[in-house]
PDB file of C-alpha atoms in Angstrom:
ATOM      1  CA  GLN A   1       6.716  -1.596  16.800  1.00  0.00           C
ATOM      2  CA  VAL A   2       4.536  -0.065  14.123  1.00  0.00           C
ATOM      3  CA  GLN A   3       0.945  -1.019  13.477  1.00  0.00           C
ATOM      4  CA  LEU A   4      -0.653  -0.647  10.064  1.00  0.00           C
ATOM      5  CA  VAL A   5      -4.428  -0.741   9.704  1.00  0.00           C
ATOM      6  CA  GLU A   6      -5.923  -0.980   6.230  1.00  0.00           C
ATOM      7  CA  SER A   7      -9.451  -0.187   5.150  1.00  0.00           C
ATOM      8  CA  GLY A   8     -11.471   0.264   1.999  1.00  0.00           C
ATOM      9  CA  GLY A   9     -11.378  -3.114   0.308  1.00  0.00           C
ATOM     10  CA  GLY A  10     -14.439  -4.750  -1.162  1.00  0.00           C
ATOM     11  CA  ARG A  11     -16.124  -5.962  -4.297  1.00  0.00           C
ATOM     12  CA  VAL A  12     -16.570  -3.830  -7.377  1.00  0.00           C
ATOM     13  CA  GLN A  13     -17.550  -4.342 -10.992  1.00  0.00           C
ATOM     14  CA  PRO A  14     -14.995  -4.036 -13.786  1.00  0.00           C
ATOM     15  CA  GLY A  15     -14.410  -0.394 -14.590  1.00  0.00           C
ATOM     16  CA  GLY A  16     -15.278   0.664 -11.073  1.00  0.00           C
ATOM     17  CA  SER A  17     -13.197   2.384  -8.409  1.00  0.00           C
ATOM     18  CA  LEU A  18     -12.042   1.747  -4.880  1.00  0.00           C
ATOM     19  CA  ARG A  19      -9.909   3.695  -2.452  1.00  0.00           C
ATOM     20  CA  LEU A  20      -7.724   1.894   0.069  1.00  0.00           C
ATOM     21  CA  SER A  21      -6.397   3.621   3.156  1.00  0.00           C
ATOM     22  CA  CYS A  22      -3.651   2.640   5.555  1.00  0.00           C
ATOM     23  CA  ALA A  23      -2.975   4.292   8.895  1.00  0.00           C
ATOM     24  CA  ALA A  24       0.316   3.806  10.720  1.00  0.00           C
ATOM     25  CA  SER A  25       0.804   4.143  14.455  1.00  0.00           C
ATOM     26  CA  GLY A  26       3.408   3.228  17.023  1.00  0.00           C
ATOM     27  CA  SER A  27       7.111   3.893  17.408  1.00  0.00           C
ATOM     28  CA  ILE A  28       7.747   5.903  14.290  1.00  0.00           C
ATOM     29  CA  PHE A  29      10.851   8.045  14.096  1.00  0.00           C
ATOM     30  CA  ASN A  30      10.830   8.606  10.389  1.00  0.00           C
ATOM     31  CA  PHE A  31       9.470   6.951   7.304  1.00  0.00           C
ATOM     32  CA  LYS A  32      11.592   5.934   4.350  1.00  0.00           C
ATOM     33  CA  ALA A  33       8.598   4.907   2.262  1.00  0.00           C
ATOM     34  CA  MET A  34       5.080   3.533   2.397  1.00  0.00           C
ATOM     35  CA  GLY A  35       3.394   1.472  -0.227  1.00  0.00           C
ATOM     36  CA  TRP A  36       0.842  -1.042  -1.359  1.00  0.00           C
ATOM     37  CA  TYR A  37       1.484  -4.595  -2.452  1.00  0.00           C
ATOM     38  CA  ARG A  38      -0.929  -7.262  -3.608  1.00  0.00           C
ATOM     39  CA  GLN A  39      -1.067 -11.005  -3.774  1.00  0.00           C
ATOM     40  CA  ALA A  40      -3.446 -12.921  -5.986  1.00  0.00           C
ATOM     41  CA  PRO A  41      -4.182 -16.623  -5.423  1.00  0.00           C
ATOM     42  CA  GLY A  42      -1.297 -18.747  -6.615  1.00  0.00           C
ATOM     43  CA  LYS A  43       0.913 -15.748  -7.312  1.00  0.00           C
ATOM     44  CA  GLU A  44       3.734 -14.015  -5.514  1.00  0.00           C
ATOM     45  CA  ARG A  45       3.227 -10.768  -3.674  1.00  0.00           C
ATOM     46  CA  GLU A  46       4.028  -7.830  -5.926  1.00  0.00           C
ATOM     47  CA  LEU A  47       4.523  -4.109  -5.566  1.00  0.00           C
ATOM     48  CA  VAL A  48       1.556  -2.042  -6.707  1.00  0.00           C
ATOM     49  CA  ALA A  49       2.819   1.422  -5.813  1.00  0.00           C
ATOM     50  CA  ASP A  50       4.914   3.163  -3.238  1.00  0.00           C
ATOM     51  CA  ILE A  51       5.794   6.681  -2.158  1.00  0.00           C
ATOM     52  CA  THR A  52       8.911   7.905  -0.402  1.00  0.00           C
ATOM     53  CA  SER A  53       9.075  10.411   2.403  1.00  0.00           C
ATOM     54  CA  GLY A  54      10.139  12.919  -0.229  1.00  0.00           C
ATOM     55  CA  GLY A  55       7.062  12.242  -2.297  1.00  0.00           C
ATOM     56  CA  THR A  56       8.616  10.193  -5.087  1.00  0.00           C
ATOM     57  CA  THR A  57       6.168   7.621  -6.389  1.00  0.00           C
ATOM     58  CA  SER A  58       6.586   4.421  -8.335  1.00  0.00           C
ATOM     59  CA  TYR A  59       3.972   2.161  -9.874  1.00  0.00           C
ATOM     60  CA  ALA A  60       3.759  -1.296 -11.335  1.00  0.00           C
ATOM     61  CA  ASP A  61       3.375  -1.079 -15.106  1.00  0.00           C
ATOM     62  CA  SER A  62       0.031  -2.868 -14.868  1.00  0.00           C
ATOM     63  CA  VAL A  63      -1.535  -0.061 -12.822  1.00  0.00           C
ATOM     64  CA  LYS A  64       0.085   3.056 -14.283  1.00  0.00           C
ATOM     65  CA  GLY A  65      -2.518   5.577 -15.312  1.00  0.00           C
ATOM     66  CA  ARG A  66      -5.233   3.857 -13.288  1.00  0.00           C
ATOM     67  CA  PHE A  67      -3.984   3.939  -9.688  1.00  0.00           C
ATOM     68  CA  THR A  68      -2.750   6.925  -7.707  1.00  0.00           C
ATOM     69  CA  ILE A  69      -0.891   6.692  -4.403  1.00  0.00           C
ATOM     70  CA  SER A  70      -0.832   9.552  -1.927  1.00  0.00           C
ATOM     71  CA  ARG A  71       0.465  10.107   1.578  1.00  0.00           C
ATOM     72  CA  ASP A  72      -0.373  12.410   4.454  1.00  0.00           C
ATOM     73  CA  GLY A  73       2.819  12.849   6.436  1.00  0.00           C
ATOM     74  CA  ALA A  74       1.124  14.568   9.333  1.00  0.00           C
ATOM     75  CA  LYS A  75      -1.372  11.746   9.797  1.00  0.00           C
ATOM     76  CA  ASN A  76       0.981   8.889   8.840  1.00  0.00           C
ATOM     77  CA  THR A  77      -1.480   7.569   6.299  1.00  0.00           C
ATOM     78  CA  VAL A  78      -1.095   6.299   2.767  1.00  0.00           C
ATOM     79  CA  ASP A  79      -4.002   5.927   0.356  1.00  0.00           C
ATOM     80  CA  ILE A  80      -4.323   4.415  -3.056  1.00  0.00           C
ATOM     81  CA  GLN A  81      -7.079   5.446  -5.431  1.00  0.00           C
ATOM     82  CA  MET A  82      -7.836   2.638  -7.857  1.00  0.00           C
ATOM     83  CA  ASN A  83      -9.815   3.485 -10.982  1.00  0.00           C
ATOM     84  CA  SER A  84     -10.780   1.492 -14.054  1.00  0.00           C
ATOM     85  CA  LEU A  85     -10.436  -1.693 -12.083  1.00  0.00           C
ATOM     86  CA  LYS A  86     -10.015  -4.958 -13.956  1.00  0.00           C
ATOM     87  CA  PRO A  87     -10.657  -8.555 -12.896  1.00  0.00           C
ATOM     88  CA  GLU A  88      -6.902  -9.100 -12.850  1.00  0.00           C
ATOM     89  CA  ASP A  89      -6.634  -6.518 -10.064  1.00  0.00           C
ATOM     90  CA  THR A  90      -8.378  -8.989  -7.770  1.00  0.00           C
ATOM     91  CA  ALA A  91      -6.048  -9.752  -4.878  1.00  0.00           C
ATOM     92  CA  VAL A  92      -5.373  -9.194  -1.213  1.00  0.00           C
ATOM     93  CA  TYR A  93      -3.817  -5.756  -0.900  1.00  0.00           C
ATOM     94  CA  TYR A  94      -1.225  -5.128   1.802  1.00  0.00           C
ATOM     95  CA  CYS A  95       0.096  -1.879   3.167  1.00  0.00           C
ATOM     96  CA  LYS A  96       3.833  -1.761   3.879  1.00  0.00           C
ATOM     97  CA  ALA A  97       5.890   0.809   5.730  1.00  0.00           C
ATOM     98  CA  ASP A  98       9.679   1.145   5.765  1.00  0.00           C
ATOM     99  CA  VAL A  99      10.439   2.923   9.005  1.00  0.00           C
ATOM    100  CA  TYR A 100      13.586   4.215  10.682  1.00  0.00           C
ATOM    101  CA  ASP A 101      13.861   3.993  14.443  1.00  0.00           C
ATOM    102  CA  LYS A 102      15.680   6.634  16.488  1.00  0.00           C
ATOM    103  CA  TYR A 103      18.993   4.901  15.809  1.00  0.00           C
ATOM    104  CA  TRP A 104      18.286   5.048  12.072  1.00  0.00           C
ATOM    105  CA  ALA A 105      17.911   1.298  11.839  1.00  0.00           C
ATOM    106  CA  LEU A 106      15.460   0.423   9.066  1.00  0.00           C
ATOM    107  CA  TYR A 107      12.540  -1.920   9.579  1.00  0.00           C
ATOM    108  CA  ASP A 108       9.612  -2.946   7.432  1.00  0.00           C
ATOM    109  CA  PHE A 109       6.094  -3.543   8.689  1.00  0.00           C
ATOM    110  CA  TRP A 110       3.039  -5.013   7.003  1.00  0.00           C
ATOM    111  CA  GLY A 111      -0.665  -4.591   7.426  1.00  0.00           C
ATOM    112  CA  GLN A 112      -3.049  -7.508   7.718  1.00  0.00           C
ATOM    113  CA  GLY A 113      -4.321  -7.178   4.166  1.00  0.00           C
ATOM    114  CA  THR A 114      -7.639  -6.234   2.640  1.00  0.00           C
ATOM    115  CA  GLN A 115      -9.445  -8.111  -0.105  1.00  0.00           C
ATOM    116  CA  VAL A 116     -10.229  -6.432  -3.400  1.00  0.00           C
ATOM    117  CA  THR A 117     -12.457  -8.364  -5.782  1.00  0.00           C
ATOM    118  CA  VAL A 118     -13.251  -7.106  -9.260  1.00  0.00           C
ATOM    119  CA  SER A 119     -16.039  -9.123 -10.794  1.00  0.00           C
ATOM    120  CA  SER A 120     -19.286  -8.703 -12.627  1.00  0.00           C
TER     121      SER A 120
END
């Protein structure tokens, strides 16, 4: 089992910034990727950004140029710096980890979610 603990959500005005952090612990043999997803009320959960173990990143078009994902392999953490926030960024943000066990079976794990509200 892998546990993901998120932190850093909150309320911010449009144009402001927030940084979300996610720390992974547990039975981790190797990561395939870690990332952030979000789900707004009435909408499906969507990928915001992710980063592979090799450092390759991908971003949703709606956040490119505003959000930056980073990972610390030694600490098993993944952060996302969110700048120039817009009201449409309001959502619950979830950390996700794709993890190999020692048999190289792949599993995905989710954090509990953290609320981000962008409002004046």
